[in-house]
Coordinates of C-alpha atoms in Angstrom, one line a residue:
Chain A
X1 CA -38.2 -1.0 11.7
X2 CA -36.0 -3.3 9.7
X3 CA -36.2 -3.2 5.9
X4 CA -37.2 -6.4 4.0
X5 CA -34.4 -6.6 1.5
X6 CA -34.0 -8.3 -1.9
X7 CA -30.6 -8.9 -3.5
X8 CA -29.8 -8.9 -7.2
X9 CA -26.5 -10.2 -8.5
X10 CA -25.0 -13.2 -6.8
X11 CA -21.3 -13.2 -8.1
X12 CA -18.4 -13.8 -5.7
X13 CA -18.9 -10.5 -4.0
X14 CA -22.7 -10.4 -4.2
X15 CA -23.3 -13.9 -2.8
X16 CA -21.1 -13.3 0.2
X17 CA -22.8 -10.0 0.8
X18 CA -26.3 -11.6 0.5
X19 CA -25.3 -14.2 3.1
X20 CA -24.4 -11.4 5.5
X21 CA -27.8 -9.8 4.9
X22 CA -29.4 -13.2 5.7
X23 CA -27.4 -13.5 8.9
X24 CA -28.7 -10.1 9.9
X25 CA -32.3 -11.3 9.3
X26 CA -32.9 -8.8 6.5
X27 CA -32.8 -10.9 3.3
X28 CA -36.2 -12.1 1.9
X29 CA -35.5 -12.8 -1.8
X30 CA -32.8 -12.9 -4.4
X31 CA -32.6 -12.7 -8.2
X32 CA -29.7 -13.5 -10.5
X33 CA -29.3 -13.4 -14.3
X34 CA -28.3 -17.1 -14.2
X35 CA -31.4 -18.3 -12.4
X36 CA -29.8 -21.5 -11.0
X37 CA -27.5 -19.5 -8.7
X38 CA -30.4 -17.7 -7.2
X39 CA -32.4 -20.9 -6.8
X40 CA -29.5 -22.7 -5.1
X41 CA -28.8 -19.9 -2.6
X42 CA -32.5 -19.4 -1.9
X43 CA -32.9 -23.2 -1.2
X44 CA -29.9 -23.2 1.1
X45 CA -31.0 -20.1 3.1
X46 CA -34.7 -20.9 3.1
X47 CA -35.7 -17.8 1.3
X48 CA -37.4 -17.0 -2.0
X49 CA -35.8 -16.8 -5.5
X50 CA -37.7 -14.2 -7.6
X51 CA -38.4 -14.9 -11.3
X52 CA -38.1 -11.2 -12.3
X53 CA -36.4 -8.1 -10.8
X54 CA -39.9 -6.5 -10.9
X55 CA -41.5 -9.2 -8.7
X56 CA -38.5 -8.9 -6.3
X57 CA -39.0 -5.1 -6.1
X58 CA -42.7 -5.5 -5.5
X59 CA -42.1 -7.3 -2.2
X60 CA -39.2 -5.4 -0.7
X61 CA -38.5 -2.2 1.2
X62 CA -35.0 -2.2 -0.1
X63 CA -33.3 -3.6 -3.2
X64 CA -29.6 -4.2 -3.3
X65 CA -27.8 -4.5 -6.7
X66 CA -24.3 -6.0 -7.1
X67 CA -23.8 -6.6 -10.8
X68 CA -20.9 -6.2 -13.2
X69 CA -21.1 -3.3 -15.7
X70 CA -22.8 0.0 -16.4
X71 CA -25.2 -1.6 -18.9
X72 CA -26.1 -4.3 -16.4
X73 CA -27.1 -1.8 -13.8
X74 CA -29.3 0.2 -16.1
X75 CA -30.9 -3.0 -17.6
X76 CA -31.7 -4.3 -14.1
X77 CA -33.1 -1.0 -13.0
X78 CA -35.4 -0.9 -16.0
X79 CA -36.5 -4.4 -15.2
X80 CA -37.3 -3.6 -11.6
X81 CA -39.1 -0.3 -12.2
X82 CA -42.5 -2.0 -13.1
X83 CA -42.7 -3.5 -9.6
X84 CA -41.1 -0.6 -7.6
X85 CA -43.3 0.7 -4.8
X86 CA -43.2 4.4 -3.8
X87 CA -40.5 4.9 -1.1
X88 CA -38.6 1.7 -1.9
X89 CA -34.8 2.2 -1.5
X90 CA -32.5 0.9 -4.3
X91 CA -28.8 0.6 -3.3
X92 CA -26.4 -0.1 -6.1
X93 CA -23.2 -1.6 -4.8
X94 CA -21.8 -2.4 -8.3
X95 CA -18.8 -0.5 -9.6
X96 CA -19.9 1.7 -12.4
X97 CA -19.4 5.2 -13.7
X98 CA -20.7 8.3 -11.9
X99 CA -22.9 9.0 -14.9
X100 CA -24.6 5.6 -14.6
X101 CA -25.3 6.3 -10.9
X102 CA -26.9 9.6 -11.9
X103 CA -29.0 7.9 -14.7
X104 CA -30.2 5.1 -12.4
X105 CA -31.1 7.6 -9.6
X106 CA -33.2 9.7 -12.0
X107 CA -35.1 6.7 -13.3
X108 CA -35.8 5.4 -9.8
X109 CA -36.8 8.8 -8.5
X110 CA -39.2 9.2 -11.5
X111 CA -41.0 6.1 -10.1
X112 CA -41.1 7.4 -6.6
X113 CA -38.1 5.3 -5.3
X114 CA -35.0 6.3 -3.5
X115 CA -31.4 5.6 -4.7
X116 CA -27.9 5.3 -3.2
X117 CA -24.7 4.4 -5.0
X118 CA -22.7 2.4 -2.5
X119 CA -19.7 0.6 -4.1
X120 CA -17.4 -1.3 -1.9
X121 CA -13.7 -2.2 -1.3
X122 CA -12.2 -5.0 0.8
X123 CA -12.0 -7.9 -1.6
X124 CA -13.9 -11.2 -1.2
X125 CA -12.4 -11.5 2.2
X126 CA -14.1 -8.3 3.2
X127 CA -17.4 -9.4 1.6
X128 CA -17.3 -12.7 3.5
X129 CA -16.4 -11.3 6.8
X130 CA -18.8 -8.3 6.5
X131 CA -15.9 -5.9 6.9
X132 CA -16.2 -4.0 3.5
X133 CA -15.5 -0.3 3.3
X134 CA -18.6 1.2 1.7
X135 CA -18.5 4.6 -0.1
X136 CA -21.9 6.1 -0.3
X137 CA -23.4 8.8 -2.6
X138 CA -26.9 10.2 -2.2
X139 CA -29.3 11.8 0.2
X140 CA -28.2 11.5 3.9
X141 CA -31.9 10.7 4.8
X142 CA -31.8 7.7 2.5
X143 CA -28.4 6.7 4.0
X144 CA -30.0 6.8 7.5
X145 CA -32.7 4.5 6.3
X146 CA -30.1 2.2 4.7
X147 CA -27.7 2.0 7.6
X148 CA -28.7 -1.4 9.1
X149 CA -28.6 -2.9 5.6
X150 CA -25.1 -1.5 4.9
X151 CA -23.9 -2.4 8.4
X152 CA -24.7 -6.0 7.8
X153 CA -22.2 -6.0 4.9
X154 CA -19.5 -3.5 5.9
X155 CA -17.6 -2.2 8.9
X156 CA -17.0 1.3 7.5
X157 CA -19.7 3.2 5.9
X158 CA -18.7 6.7 4.6
X159 CA -21.0 9.3 3.1
X160 CA -19.0 10.9 0.2
X161 CA -21.6 13.4 -1.2
X162 CA -24.5 13.5 -3.6
X163 CA -25.5 10.6 -5.9
X164 CA -22.4 9.6 -7.9
X165 CA -19.9 10.5 -5.2
X166 CA -19.7 6.9 -4.1
X167 CA -18.8 5.8 -7.6
X168 CA -16.3 8.7 -8.0
X169 CA -14.6 7.5 -4.7
X170 CA -14.6 3.9 -5.9
X171 CA -12.9 5.1 -9.1
X172 CA -10.2 6.7 -7.0
X173 CA -9.9 3.4 -5.0
X174 CA -9.5 1.4 -8.2
X175 CA -6.8 3.7 -9.5
X176 CA -4.9 3.4 -6.2
X177 CA -5.4 -0.4 -6.3
X178 CA -3.9 -0.5 -9.8
X179 CA -0.9 1.5 -8.7
X180 CA -0.3 -0.7 -5.7
X181 CA -0.6 -3.8 -7.8
X182 CA 2.2 -2.3 -10.0
X183 CA 4.3 -1.3 -7.0
X184 CA 4.1 -4.7 -5.4
X185 CA 4.7 -6.7 -8.6
X186 CA 7.6 -4.5 -9.7
X187 CA 9.2 -4.8 -6.3
X188 CA 8.7 -8.6 -5.9
X189 CA 10.0 -9.2 -9.5
X190 CA 13.1 -7.3 -8.5
X191 CA 13.4 -9.4 -5.3
X192 CA 13.2 -12.5 -7.4
X193 CA 16.0 -11.2 -9.7
X194 CA 18.1 -10.5 -6.6
X195 CA 17.4 -14.2 -5.5
X196 CA 16.1 -13.1 -2.2
X197 CA 13.7 -15.4 -0.2
X198 CA 10.4 -14.0 -1.3
X199 CA 8.3 -15.1 1.8
X200 CA 10.7 -13.2 4.0
X201 CA 10.7 -10.2 1.7
X202 CA 6.9 -10.0 1.9
X203 CA 7.0 -10.2 5.7
X204 CA 9.7 -7.6 6.2
X205 CA 8.5 -5.0 3.6
X206 CA 4.9 -5.6 4.8
X207 CA 6.0 -4.5 8.3
X208 CA 7.4 -1.2 7.3
X209 CA 6.6 2.0 5.5
X210 CA 5.9 0.1 2.2
X211 CA 3.3 -2.1 4.0
X212 CA -0.1 -2.5 2.3
X213 CA -3.2 -4.8 2.2
X214 CA -2.4 -6.2 -1.3
X215 CA 1.1 -7.3 -0.4
X216 CA -0.1 -9.0 2.8
X217 CA -3.1 -10.7 1.2
X218 CA -1.8 -11.5 -2.4
X219 CA 2.0 -11.5 -2.0
X220 CA 2.2 -15.0 -0.6
X221 CA 0.0 -16.5 -3.3
X222 CA 1.3 -14.6 -6.3
X223 CA 4.9 -15.6 -5.6
X224 CA 3.7 -19.2 -5.4
X225 CA 2.0 -18.9 -8.8
X226 CA -1.5 -19.0 -7.4
X227 CA -4.0 -16.6 -9.0
X228 CA -7.4 -17.8 -7.9
X229 CA -9.7 -14.7 -7.6
X230 CA -10.0 -12.6 -5.4
X231 CA -10.7 -9.8 -7.9
X232 CA -10.6 -10.7 -11.6
X233 CA -8.3 -9.0 -14.1
X234 CA -11.2 -8.5 -16.5
X235 CA -13.3 -6.7 -13.9
X236 CA -10.5 -4.4 -12.8
X237 CA -9.8 -3.7 -16.5
X238 CA -13.5 -2.7 -16.8
X239 CA -13.2 -0.5 -13.8
X240 CA -10.1 1.2 -15.0
X241 CA -11.7 2.0 -18.4
X242 CA -14.4 3.8 -16.4
X243 CA -11.7 5.7 -14.5
X244 CA -9.8 6.6 -17.7
X245 CA -12.9 8.1 -19.2
X246 CA -13.7 10.1 -16.1
X247 CA -10.1 11.4 -15.9
X248 CA -10.1 12.3 -19.5
X249 CA -13.2 14.5 -19.1
X250 CA -11.3 16.3 -16.3
X251 CA -8.0 16.6 -18.2
X252 CA -6.3 14.5 -15.4
X253 CA -3.7 12.0 -16.4
X254 CA -3.4 8.5 -14.8
X255 CA -0.1 7.1 -15.9
X256 CA -0.2 4.0 -13.6
X257 CA -3.8 3.2 -14.5
X258 CA -2.9 3.5 -18.2
X259 CA 0.1 1.2 -17.7
X260 CA -2.1 -1.3 -15.8
X261 CA -4.8 -1.3 -18.5
X262 CA -2.1 -2.2 -21.1
X263 CA -0.7 -5.0 -18.9
X264 CA -4.2 -6.3 -18.1
X265 CA -5.0 -6.3 -21.9
X266 CA -1.9 -8.5 -22.5
X267 CA -3.0 -10.8 -19.6
X268 CA -6.5 -11.1 -21.0
X269 CA -5.2 -11.8 -24.5
X270 CA -3.1 -14.6 -22.9
X271 CA -6.2 -16.1 -21.3
X272 CA -5.8 -14.7 -17.8
X273 CA -8.9 -12.5 -17.7
X274 CA -10.5 -14.7 -15.0
X275 CA -7.4 -14.8 -12.9
X276 CA -6.8 -12.6 -9.8
X277 CA -5.3 -9.2 -10.6
X278 CA -2.1 -10.3 -8.8
X279 CA -1.5 -12.2 -12.1
X280 CA 0.2 -8.9 -13.1
X281 CA 3.2 -10.6 -11.4
X282 CA 3.2 -13.0 -14.4
X283 CA 3.4 -10.1 -16.8
X284 CA 6.4 -8.6 -14.9
X285 CA 8.3 -11.8 -14.2
X286 CA 8.0 -13.0 -17.8
X287 CA 9.6 -9.8 -19.0
X288 CA 12.6 -10.3 -16.6
X289 CA 15.3 -12.8 -17.6
Chain B
X1 CA 26.0 -10.3 28.5
X2 CA 24.8 -7.0 27.1
X3 CA 27.0 -5.3 24.5
X4 CA 28.4 -1.8 25.1
X5 CA 27.2 0.1 22.0
X6 CA 28.4 3.2 20.2
X7 CA 26.3 5.0 17.6
X8 CA 27.5 6.8 14.5
X9 CA 25.2 9.1 12.5
X10 CA 22.6 11.1 14.4
X11 CA 20.2 12.2 11.6
X12 CA 16.4 12.1 12.0
X13 CA 16.4 8.3 12.0
X14 CA 19.8 7.7 13.8
X15 CA 19.1 10.1 16.7
X16 CA 15.7 8.4 17.4
X17 CA 17.3 4.9 17.2
X18 CA 20.2 6.0 19.5
X19 CA 17.6 7.2 22.0
X20 CA 16.0 3.7 22.0
X21 CA 19.4 2.1 22.6
X22 CA 19.9 4.5 25.5
X23 CA 16.5 3.5 26.9
X24 CA 17.6 -0.2 26.7
X25 CA 20.7 0.7 28.7
X26 CA 23.1 -0.2 25.8
X27 CA 24.4 3.1 24.5
X28 CA 27.7 4.3 25.9
X29 CA 29.0 6.8 23.2
X30 CA 28.0 8.6 20.0
X31 CA 29.9 10.2 17.1
X32 CA 28.5 12.4 14.4
X33 CA 30.2 14.3 11.4
X34 CA 28.7 17.5 12.7
X35 CA 30.2 17.3 16.2
X36 CA 27.6 19.6 17.9
X37 CA 24.8 17.1 17.4
X38 CA 26.8 14.4 19.1
X39 CA 27.7 16.7 22.0
X40 CA 24.2 17.8 22.5
X41 CA 22.7 14.3 22.6
X42 CA 25.5 13.0 24.8
X43 CA 25.0 15.9 27.3
X44 CA 21.2 15.2 27.3
X45 CA 21.6 11.5 27.8
X46 CA 24.6 11.6 30.2
X47 CA 26.8 9.6 27.9
X48 CA 30.0 10.3 26.1
X49 CA 30.6 12.0 22.7
X50 CA 33.6 10.5 21.0
X51 CA 36.0 12.7 19.0
X52 CA 36.8 10.1 16.4
X53 CA 35.1 6.9 15.1
X54 CA 38.3 5.1 16.1
X55 CA 38.1 6.1 19.7
X56 CA 34.4 5.2 19.7
X57 CA 35.2 1.8 18.3
X58 CA 38.0 1.2 20.9
X59 CA 35.6 1.3 23.8
X60 CA 32.5 -0.6 22.4
X61 CA 31.6 -4.2 21.8
X62 CA 29.2 -3.1 19.1
X63 CA 29.3 -0.1 16.7
X64 CA 26.0 0.9 14.9
X65 CA 26.2 3.1 11.8
X66 CA 23.3 5.1 10.4
X67 CA 24.7 7.5 7.8
X68 CA 23.5 8.7 4.4
X69 CA 25.4 7.3 1.4
X70 CA 27.8 4.6 0.2
X71 CA 30.8 6.8 0.3
X72 CA 29.9 7.9 3.9
X73 CA 29.7 4.2 5.1
X74 CA 33.1 3.3 3.6
X75 CA 34.7 6.5 4.9
X76 CA 33.4 5.9 8.5
X77 CA 34.4 2.3 8.4
X78 CA 38.0 3.3 7.4
X79 CA 38.0 5.8 10.2
X80 CA 36.9 3.3 12.9
X81 CA 39.2 0.5 11.8
X82 CA 42.3 1.8 13.7
X83 CA 40.4 1.5 17.0
X84 CA 38.5 -1.7 16.2
X85 CA 39.1 -4.6 18.7
X86 CA 39.0 -8.2 17.6
X87 CA 35.4 -9.5 17.8
X88 CA 33.7 -6.1 17.8
X89 CA 30.4 -6.2 15.9
X90 CA 29.8 -3.4 13.4
X91 CA 26.1 -3.1 12.3
X92 CA 25.5 -0.8 9.3
X93 CA 21.8 0.4 9.4
X94 CA 22.3 2.9 6.5
X95 CA 20.7 2.3 3.2
X96 CA 23.5 1.6 0.7
X97 CA 24.2 -0.8 -2.1
X98 CA 24.8 -4.5 -1.7
X99 CA 28.4 -4.0 -3.0
X100 CA 29.1 -1.4 -0.3
X101 CA 27.9 -3.9 2.3
X102 CA 30.3 -6.5 1.0
X103 CA 33.2 -4.1 0.8
X104 CA 32.6 -2.8 4.4
X105 CA 32.3 -6.4 5.6
X106 CA 35.6 -7.4 4.0
X107 CA 37.5 -4.5 5.5
X108 CA 36.1 -5.1 9.0
X109 CA 36.7 -8.9 8.8
X110 CA 40.3 -8.1 7.8
X111 CA 40.7 -6.3 11.2
X112 CA 39.1 -9.2 13.1
X113 CA 35.7 -7.5 13.4
X114 CA 32.2 -8.9 12.6
X115 CA 29.7 -7.2 10.2
X116 CA 26.0 -7.1 9.6
X117 CA 24.1 -5.0 7.1
X118 CA 20.8 -4.2 8.8
X119 CA 18.9 -1.4 7.0
X120 CA 15.4 -0.5 8.3
X121 CA 11.9 0.5 7.2
X122 CA 9.2 2.1 9.2
X123 CA 9.8 5.9 8.9
X124 CA 10.7 8.3 11.6
X125 CA 7.6 7.1 13.5
X126 CA 9.0 3.6 13.6
X127 CA 12.5 4.9 14.6
X128 CA 11.0 6.9 17.5
X129 CA 8.6 4.1 18.7
X130 CA 11.2 1.3 18.3
X131 CA 9.0 -0.5 15.9
X132 CA 11.3 -0.6 12.8
X133 CA 11.3 -3.5 10.5
X134 CA 15.0 -4.5 10.3
X135 CA 16.3 -6.6 7.3
X136 CA 19.6 -8.3 8.2
X137 CA 22.4 -9.7 6.0
X138 CA 25.3 -11.6 7.5
X139 CA 26.3 -14.6 9.6
X140 CA 23.5 -15.9 11.9
X141 CA 25.9 -16.1 14.8
X142 CA 26.6 -12.4 14.5
X143 CA 22.9 -11.8 14.4
X144 CA 22.4 -13.8 17.5
X145 CA 24.9 -11.6 19.3
X146 CA 23.3 -8.5 17.9
X147 CA 19.7 -9.4 18.8
X148 CA 19.3 -7.3 22.0
X149 CA 20.8 -4.3 20.2
X150 CA 18.4 -4.7 17.2
X151 CA 15.4 -5.4 19.4
X152 CA 15.9 -2.1 21.2
X153 CA 15.2 -0.4 17.8
X154 CA 12.9 -2.6 15.9
X155 CA 9.9 -4.9 16.5
X156 CA 10.6 -7.2 13.5
X157 CA 14.1 -8.5 12.8
X158 CA 14.4 -10.7 9.7
X159 CA 17.5 -12.5 8.6
X160 CA 17.5 -12.3 4.8
X161 CA 20.8 -14.2 3.9
X162 CA 24.5 -13.5 3.7
X163 CA 26.2 -10.0 3.9
X164 CA 24.4 -7.7 1.4
X165 CA 21.0 -9.5 1.6
X166 CA 19.8 -6.9 4.0
X167 CA 20.6 -4.1 1.6
X168 CA 19.1 -6.1 -1.4
X169 CA 15.9 -6.4 0.6
X170 CA 16.0 -2.7 1.4
X171 CA 16.4 -1.9 -2.3
X172 CA 13.2 -3.9 -2.9
X173 CA 11.5 -2.0 -0.1
X174 CA 12.5 1.3 -1.6
X175 CA 11.2 0.3 -5.1
X176 CA 7.9 -0.7 -3.5
X177 CA 7.7 2.6 -1.5
X178 CA 8.3 4.6 -4.7
X179 CA 5.5 2.7 -6.5
X180 CA 3.1 3.2 -3.6
X181 CA 4.0 6.9 -3.4
X182 CA 3.1 7.1 -7.1
X183 CA -0.2 5.1 -6.6
X184 CA -1.3 7.3 -3.7
X185 CA -0.4 10.6 -5.3
X186 CA -2.1 9.6 -8.7
X187 CA -5.2 8.5 -6.9
X188 CA -5.5 11.5 -4.6
X189 CA -4.8 13.9 -7.5
X190 CA -7.7 12.2 -9.3
X191 CA -9.9 12.6 -6.2
X192 CA -9.1 16.3 -6.1
X193 CA -10.0 16.7 -9.8
X194 CA -13.3 14.9 -9.0
X195 CA -13.9 17.4 -6.2
X196 CA -14.3 14.7 -3.6
X197 CA -13.7 15.4 0.2
X198 CA -10.1 14.2 0.4
X199 CA -10.1 13.4 4.2
X200 CA -13.0 11.0 3.6
X201 CA -11.4 9.5 0.5
X202 CA -8.2 8.7 2.6
X203 CA -10.3 7.1 5.3
X204 CA -12.5 5.0 3.0
X205 CA -9.8 3.9 0.6
X206 CA -7.4 3.2 3.5
X207 CA -10.0 0.8 5.0
X208 CA -10.2 -1.4 1.9
X209 CA -8.1 -3.4 -0.5
X210 CA -6.1 -0.3 -1.5
X211 CA -5.1 0.3 2.1
X212 CA -1.5 1.1 2.9
X213 CA 0.9 2.6 5.5
X214 CA 1.8 5.6 3.3
X215 CA -1.8 6.7 2.6
X216 CA -2.6 6.4 6.3
X217 CA 0.5 8.3 7.6
X218 CA 1.1 10.8 4.8
X219 CA -2.2 11.2 3.0
X220 CA -3.7 13.6 5.6
X221 CA -0.6 15.8 5.6
X222 CA 0.1 15.9 1.8
X223 CA -3.4 16.9 1.0
X224 CA -3.1 19.8 3.4
X225 CA 0.2 20.9 1.7
X226 CA 2.4 19.8 4.6
X227 CA 5.6 18.1 3.6
X228 CA 7.8 18.1 6.7
X229 CA 10.0 14.9 6.6
X230 CA 9.5 12.0 7.3
X231 CA 11.7 10.7 4.6
X232 CA 13.4 13.2 2.3
X233 CA 13.0 13.3 -1.4
X234 CA 16.8 13.6 -1.9
X235 CA 17.4 10.5 0.2
X236 CA 14.8 8.4 -1.6
X237 CA 16.3 9.7 -4.9
X238 CA 19.7 8.5 -3.7
X239 CA 18.3 5.0 -2.7
X240 CA 16.5 4.7 -6.1
X241 CA 19.7 5.4 -8.0
X242 CA 21.2 2.4 -6.1
X243 CA 18.2 0.3 -7.0
X244 CA 18.4 1.3 -10.6
X245 CA 22.1 0.3 -10.8
X246 CA 21.4 -3.0 -9.1
X247 CA 18.4 -3.7 -11.5
X248 CA 20.4 -2.8 -14.6
X249 CA 23.1 -5.3 -13.7
X250 CA 20.3 -8.0 -13.5
X251 CA 18.5 -6.9 -16.8
X252 CA 15.5 -6.2 -14.6
X253 CA 13.3 -3.1 -15.5
X254 CA 11.8 -0.9 -12.8
X255 CA 9.4 1.5 -14.6
X256 CA 7.8 2.9 -11.5
X257 CA 11.1 3.6 -9.9
X258 CA 12.4 5.2 -13.1
X259 CA 9.3 7.4 -13.2
X260 CA 9.8 8.3 -9.5
X261 CA 13.4 9.3 -10.1
X262 CA 12.4 11.7 -12.9
X263 CA 9.7 13.2 -10.7
X264 CA 12.0 13.5 -7.7
X265 CA 14.6 15.2 -10.0
X266 CA 12.1 17.8 -10.9
X267 CA 11.1 18.3 -7.2
X268 CA 14.8 18.7 -6.2
X269 CA 15.4 21.2 -9.1
X270 CA 12.4 23.1 -7.7
X271 CA 13.9 23.3 -4.3
X272 CA 12.0 20.4 -2.6
X273 CA 14.9 18.0 -2.0
X274 CA 14.6 18.3 1.8
X275 CA 10.8 17.9 1.7
X276 CA 9.1 14.6 2.6
X277 CA 8.6 12.2 -0.4
X278 CA 4.9 12.8 -0.2
X279 CA 5.8 16.2 -2.0
X280 CA 5.3 14.0 -5.1
X281 CA 1.7 15.1 -4.7
X282 CA 2.8 18.6 -5.6
X283 CA 4.4 17.2 -8.8
X284 CA 1.1 15.5 -9.7
X285 CA -1.4 18.2 -8.8
X286 CA 0.6 20.9 -10.5
X287 CA 0.4 19.0 -13.7
X288 CA -3.5 18.7 -13.4
X289 CA -5.7 21.7 -14.3

C-alpha cells in the first residue's frame, strides 16, 4: 500500500524532489518555512499546504525533510513531533552531521515513529530528473517501507548501515566533490594560461581517464563565467564544516577539503556565497596573471 | 589510400595501441629499445621487427611513437631521420613537453617529413579497447592524412591547435588526473576512518555529482590493496614535472599537482614507483590512524 507523503523544505533540491513524489501519486501535503513557496507549489499541484509541521505529520504515513542545516532539521523534527502518529516514517534527505541524524532518530523513536537518514547526490539535474543517488542509514525494514517513496526521487538507493551511515557517506561525497572542484578548476585555469581552446579541452579531457561529472556539467558554464546554481558555495561550505568536524574527531586530515573551505570563505566574503560552487574557477583564475 | 604504419615504443600503452593498428590492417613493422619485445610482437602478429628506427622509417608512410620521456622522443627522432622519406608522417603519442614537440617537429620538417603531437588519455583500458581520447597538435592537413591511423586507436580525436597544443592539453589532463587522484584518495581514506562499507561508498558516490572515471576504475582495486598498473606512479611523476615547469613559465600555480608530486616522491622512495597511481591511497591511509 502506498504511503501518503508530506514534504518539508522546498528549496531548489526539495521542490524538484517534491514534484517527482507528486508525479508518482504519493504527495499529499507540503510545508515550508517561507509559507508562500508551499502555498504556490500546493496550488500548482492541487495538493494541500500545511500550516505547521505537526499538522502535516498528523495526516501522513511518511514525512520527507529536505532543509539546510543541522539546527533546521532538529527544529523541524521538534515541530512535527506533536502531530506524529505511531509508525509514521520520517526520512531526512538534508545534508547534516551523523550526530544530528542520531539525535533526530532518537526523538522520533521516542514518539513511536521510524527514521531514516537519506541524503542525496546528483545535483539539481538529478533532483529534477529523479535520478539522484540516495545514501540511506537506518533499519532495513524501514528502508523496505520507504522504497517506493525513494524510488520516485532517485535511480540508485544504497543502504549504507545504521542511522547516521547515510550522512557519513554524504560527508565522504562532499569531500570528494570539493577535491574534484579543485582538480577541475586548477586544470582549466592552467589550460587558460596555456591559451588552449577551453571548450575542446573540456571535451577531450572529459573523454579520458580524468573524466568526471563536474567537468562535464559545470566546465562549459564556468569557463563562460556563468555561475547560476546548481549547488551553492555557502551550502557546500556548510557541508565541509560538518566534514571537517567529523574528520577531526577521527584524527583524519582532509587537506583538499581544508583548502576548499578557505577558498569558499574568500568567495563568500567577495559576495559569491549564492553562486554555484564552480565559482571556485573565479578564485583560481583571479590569482593567475 | 591507407598508410603503411610503423610503431616505435611497445610499453603497456604502446603494445595495446600497436595491436589495434594491426587489427585495422595498417601495421607493417615495429621497433622497441628492448628488441625482444618487438620480435615477440612481430612474430605473434606476422609482421616485421625493424632493427633500427631509420630502417622502420624507410619503409613506412607513417611512423607512430609512444615512448616515455622527452629525451627518448628526441633520441628516437634523431635515429629515424636518416631513413625518413619526404612526406612521411611522424605522430608522437608520448607525453612530453610542448617544447619537445616543437623541437621534434622542426627536425622532422627539416628532413621533409610531417609531424603531429598526439598524446592520449583513457588508460590501458582505453588503449586495449581502442577508445582513447587523442589530443592533436599540428597542421590540420596532416591530421586529415592521419585520421584512419588515429581512429584505429581512439574513439575521440580532437584537434587542439598548432604543434605542441596536443602536449599542452595532455599537461592539463595530467594536472586534472592528479587532482582527481587526490580527491578520490582523500575521500576514501575518510570513508575508511568512518568505518563505512567501501564498495558501497564507491558505488553510491560514483553515481552522483562526485562521479568520475578514476573512482569507477581504480576505487574497487585500491581499496582492496591492489595497485597493478594501469598508469605508473613514476610516469605520472615525470608528467607532473613537465606540467610544473610549463606552469612556472606562465606564473600559474598548481597546488594539487605540487602536493601530488611530493606524495609520489615519497611513494617512489618507498619502492612504489612501478605501482599504479592509485597507490596514493597507501600514502593517505598510512598517515591516518
